[in-house]
Coordinates of C-alpha atoms in Angstrom, one line a residue:
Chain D
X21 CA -24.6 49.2 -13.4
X22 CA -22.5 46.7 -15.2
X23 CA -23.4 46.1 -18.8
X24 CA -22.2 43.5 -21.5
X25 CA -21.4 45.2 -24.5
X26 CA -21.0 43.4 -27.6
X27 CA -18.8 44.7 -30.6
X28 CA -19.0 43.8 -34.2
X29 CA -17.2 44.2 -37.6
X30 CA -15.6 47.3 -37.4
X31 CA -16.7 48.4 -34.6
X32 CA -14.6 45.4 -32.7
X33 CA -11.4 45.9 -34.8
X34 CA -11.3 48.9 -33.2
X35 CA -12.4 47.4 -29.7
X36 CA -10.3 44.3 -30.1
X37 CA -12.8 42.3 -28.9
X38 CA -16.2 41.2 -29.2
X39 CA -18.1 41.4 -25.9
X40 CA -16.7 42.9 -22.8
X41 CA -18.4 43.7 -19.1
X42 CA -18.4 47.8 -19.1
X43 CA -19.2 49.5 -15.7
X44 CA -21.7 52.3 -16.0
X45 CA -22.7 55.4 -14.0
X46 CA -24.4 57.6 -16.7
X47 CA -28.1 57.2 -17.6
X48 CA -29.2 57.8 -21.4
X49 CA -27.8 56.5 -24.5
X50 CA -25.7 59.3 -25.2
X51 CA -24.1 59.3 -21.9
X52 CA -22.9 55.2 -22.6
X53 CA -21.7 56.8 -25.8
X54 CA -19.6 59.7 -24.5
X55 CA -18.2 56.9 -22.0
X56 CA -16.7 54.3 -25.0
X57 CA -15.6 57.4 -26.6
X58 CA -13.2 58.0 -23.6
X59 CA -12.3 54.0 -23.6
X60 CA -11.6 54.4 -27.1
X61 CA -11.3 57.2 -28.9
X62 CA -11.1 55.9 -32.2
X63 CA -15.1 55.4 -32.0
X64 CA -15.8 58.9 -32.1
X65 CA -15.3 59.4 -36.3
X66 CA -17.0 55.8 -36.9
X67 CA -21.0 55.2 -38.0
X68 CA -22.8 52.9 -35.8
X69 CA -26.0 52.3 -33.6
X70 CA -26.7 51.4 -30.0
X71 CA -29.0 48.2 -29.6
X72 CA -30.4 47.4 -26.0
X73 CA -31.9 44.0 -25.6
X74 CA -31.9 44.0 -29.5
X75 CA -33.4 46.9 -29.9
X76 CA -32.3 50.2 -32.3
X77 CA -32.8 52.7 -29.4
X78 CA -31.9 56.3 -29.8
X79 CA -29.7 58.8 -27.6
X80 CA -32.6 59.8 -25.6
X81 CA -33.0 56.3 -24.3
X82 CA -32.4 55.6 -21.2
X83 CA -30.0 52.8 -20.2
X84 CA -32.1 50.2 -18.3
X85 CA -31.1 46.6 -19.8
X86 CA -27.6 45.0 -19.5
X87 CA -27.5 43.7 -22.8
X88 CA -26.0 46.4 -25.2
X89 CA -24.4 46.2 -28.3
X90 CA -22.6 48.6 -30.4
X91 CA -23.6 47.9 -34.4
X92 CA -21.8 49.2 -37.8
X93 CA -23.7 49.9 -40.9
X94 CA -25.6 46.8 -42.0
X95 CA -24.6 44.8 -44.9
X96 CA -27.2 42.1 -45.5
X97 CA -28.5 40.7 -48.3
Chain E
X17 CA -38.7 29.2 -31.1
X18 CA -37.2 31.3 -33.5
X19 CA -36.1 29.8 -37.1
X20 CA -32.2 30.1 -37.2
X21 CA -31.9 31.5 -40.8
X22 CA -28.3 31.4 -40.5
X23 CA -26.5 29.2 -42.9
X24 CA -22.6 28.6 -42.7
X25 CA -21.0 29.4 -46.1
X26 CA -22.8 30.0 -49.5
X27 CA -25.9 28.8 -50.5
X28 CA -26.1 25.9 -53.5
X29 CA -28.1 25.6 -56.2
X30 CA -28.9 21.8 -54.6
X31 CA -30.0 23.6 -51.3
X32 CA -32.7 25.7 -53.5
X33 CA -34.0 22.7 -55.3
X34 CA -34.6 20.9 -53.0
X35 CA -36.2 23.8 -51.7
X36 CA -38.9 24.4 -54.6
X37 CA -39.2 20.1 -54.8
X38 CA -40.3 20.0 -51.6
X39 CA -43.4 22.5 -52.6
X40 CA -44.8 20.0 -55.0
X41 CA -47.2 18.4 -52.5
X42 CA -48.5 21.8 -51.6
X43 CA -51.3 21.9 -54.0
X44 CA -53.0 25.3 -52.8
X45 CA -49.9 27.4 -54.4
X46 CA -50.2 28.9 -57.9
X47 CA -47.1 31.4 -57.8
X48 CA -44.3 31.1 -56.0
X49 CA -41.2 33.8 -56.2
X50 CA -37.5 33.6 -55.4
X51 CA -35.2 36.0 -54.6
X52 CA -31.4 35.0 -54.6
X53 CA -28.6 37.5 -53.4
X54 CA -25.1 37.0 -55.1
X55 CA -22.0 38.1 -54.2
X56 CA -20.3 40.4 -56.6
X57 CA -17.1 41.3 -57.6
X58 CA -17.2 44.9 -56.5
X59 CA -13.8 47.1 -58.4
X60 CA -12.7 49.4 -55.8
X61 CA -9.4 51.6 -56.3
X62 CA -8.8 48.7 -59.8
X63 CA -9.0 46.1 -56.7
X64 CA -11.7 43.2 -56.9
X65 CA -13.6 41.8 -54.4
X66 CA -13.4 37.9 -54.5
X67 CA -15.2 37.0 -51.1
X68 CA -17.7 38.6 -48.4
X69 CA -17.1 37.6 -45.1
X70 CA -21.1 38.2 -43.3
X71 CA -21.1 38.1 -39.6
X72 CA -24.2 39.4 -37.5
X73 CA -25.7 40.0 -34.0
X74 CA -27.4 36.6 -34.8
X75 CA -29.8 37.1 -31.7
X76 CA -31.2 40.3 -32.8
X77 CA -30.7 39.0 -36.0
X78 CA -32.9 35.7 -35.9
X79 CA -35.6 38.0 -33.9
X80 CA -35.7 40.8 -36.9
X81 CA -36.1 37.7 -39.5
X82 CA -39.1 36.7 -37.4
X83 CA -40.9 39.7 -37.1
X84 CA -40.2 40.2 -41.2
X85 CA -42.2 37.3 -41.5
X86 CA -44.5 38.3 -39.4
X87 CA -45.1 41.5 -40.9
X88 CA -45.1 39.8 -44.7
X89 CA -47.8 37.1 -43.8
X90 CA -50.1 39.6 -42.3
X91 CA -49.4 41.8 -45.3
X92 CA -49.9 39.2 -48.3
X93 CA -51.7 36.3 -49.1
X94 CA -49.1 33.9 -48.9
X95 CA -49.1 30.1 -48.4
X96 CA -45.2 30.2 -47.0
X97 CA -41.8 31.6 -46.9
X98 CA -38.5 30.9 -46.5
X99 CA -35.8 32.8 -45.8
X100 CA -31.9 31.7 -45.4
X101 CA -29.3 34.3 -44.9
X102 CA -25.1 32.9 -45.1
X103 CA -23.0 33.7 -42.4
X104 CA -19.0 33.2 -42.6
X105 CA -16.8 33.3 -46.4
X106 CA -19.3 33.4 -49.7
X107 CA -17.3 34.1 -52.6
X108 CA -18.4 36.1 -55.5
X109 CA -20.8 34.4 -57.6
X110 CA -22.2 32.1 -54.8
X111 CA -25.5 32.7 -53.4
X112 CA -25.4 34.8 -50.2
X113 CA -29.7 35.2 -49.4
X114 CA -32.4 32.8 -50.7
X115 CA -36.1 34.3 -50.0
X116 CA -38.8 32.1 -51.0
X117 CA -42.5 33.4 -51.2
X118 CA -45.5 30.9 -52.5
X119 CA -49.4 32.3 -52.9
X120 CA -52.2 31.0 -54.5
X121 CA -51.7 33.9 -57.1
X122 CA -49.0 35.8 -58.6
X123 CA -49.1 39.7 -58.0
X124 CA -49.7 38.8 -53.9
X125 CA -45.6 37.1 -54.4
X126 CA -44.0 40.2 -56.7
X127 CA -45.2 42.7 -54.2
X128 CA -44.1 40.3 -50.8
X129 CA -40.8 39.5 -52.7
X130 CA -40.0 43.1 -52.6
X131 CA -40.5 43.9 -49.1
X132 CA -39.2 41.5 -48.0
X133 CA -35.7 41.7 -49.3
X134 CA -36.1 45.8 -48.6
X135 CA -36.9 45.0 -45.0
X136 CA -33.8 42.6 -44.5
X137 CA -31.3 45.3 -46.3
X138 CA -32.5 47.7 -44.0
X139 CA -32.9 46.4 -40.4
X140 CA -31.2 43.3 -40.1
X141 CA -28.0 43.4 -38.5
X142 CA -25.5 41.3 -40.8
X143 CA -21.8 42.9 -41.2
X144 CA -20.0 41.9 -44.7
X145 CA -16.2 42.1 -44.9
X146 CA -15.2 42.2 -48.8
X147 CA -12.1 40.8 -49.3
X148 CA -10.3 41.7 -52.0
X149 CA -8.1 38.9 -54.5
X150 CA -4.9 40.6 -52.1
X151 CA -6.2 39.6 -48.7
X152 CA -6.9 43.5 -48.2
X153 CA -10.6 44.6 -47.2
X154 CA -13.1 46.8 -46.8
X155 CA -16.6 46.8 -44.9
X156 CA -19.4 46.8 -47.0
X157 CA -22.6 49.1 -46.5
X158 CA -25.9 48.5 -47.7
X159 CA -26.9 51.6 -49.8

């Protein structure tokens, strides 16, 4: 499935940009992860969180939305 | 329709006076609190922060601030509450949060105060780029 993935703070640096359309074959959360980890390897030794339809989920979590985003350590406040 | 609590830049002292004025006509409050977050000038490595750059996932954002308020109204006794969150360049020693709780009575507004804030540190998801008086940065974390 195609999924729009949305990248912030240092998570985008890293990305070099802020959303992008990311084709999909796998099924859980950890599977997407293992994927951006081969599209950029740099994300492997950084802290973040997976959010589907704005939503924490966790690696067990199947993919089924197409609105994913990829968040650092939050610094509100 | 979800409040945008977004606002662009620091927030000023005028902003939050206008803010407690406007409660005057609300005759049912006896307490109100107010939380203000501040930027500070952080010494890293004999470096200084001078700015905080907050971005955020403003949909999920906006969605978490709602269901804060939620939570915090079915929690406490309160009358209202307003919450306002900078986004873009607030420089140390400007006002980066503004959380406003009124009740008819004090000790409902210490405890909502609290959780409130606590709530917003922990799950809403606002980045902050400190910028340092050379340009140079670092991201910030909420401990």
């Amino acid at each position: 499935m195609r999924l729009t993935i949305k990248y912030f703070g240092q998570i985008a640096e890293i990305t070099q940009c802020s959303e992008e359309e990311f084709e999909f074959s796998g099924m859980k959360v950890s599977d997407l992860r293992e994927a951006l980890f081969l599209k950029y390897s740099k994300l492997t030794n950084k802290d973040f969180q997976i959010a589907q339809n704005q939503e924490l989920v966790s690696n067990e979590t199947e993919i089924t939305a197409t609105e994913i985003a990829l968040l650092p350590p939050f610094a509100g406040g | 329709m979800k409040k945008n609590v977004f606002k662009e830049g620091a927030i000023s002292s005028q902003f939050i006076a206008d803010s407690i004025a406007k409660h005057q006509s609300k005759t049912g409050i006896g307490a109100h609190n107010i939380f203000l977050g501040q930027v500070r000038a952080d010494e890293v490595n004999v470096k200084v922060v001078s700015a905080i750059e907050y971005t955020a996932y403003e949909e999920m954002a906006n969605q978490k601030f709602h269901e804060i308020r939620e939570a915090a109204f079915d929690k406490f006794d309160l009358n209202c509450m307003h919450i306002y969150h900078s986004i873009g360049k607030v420089n140390t020693g400007e006002i980066c949060l503004f959380v406003f709780v009124s009740s008819p009575r004090r000790k409902e507004v210490f405890s909502a105060i609290e959780f409130i804030v606590e709530e917003i540190k922990a799950h809403v998801p606002v980045f902050g780029k400190e910028i340092f008086e050379d340009e140079s940065y670092q991201w910030k974390v909420n401990k």
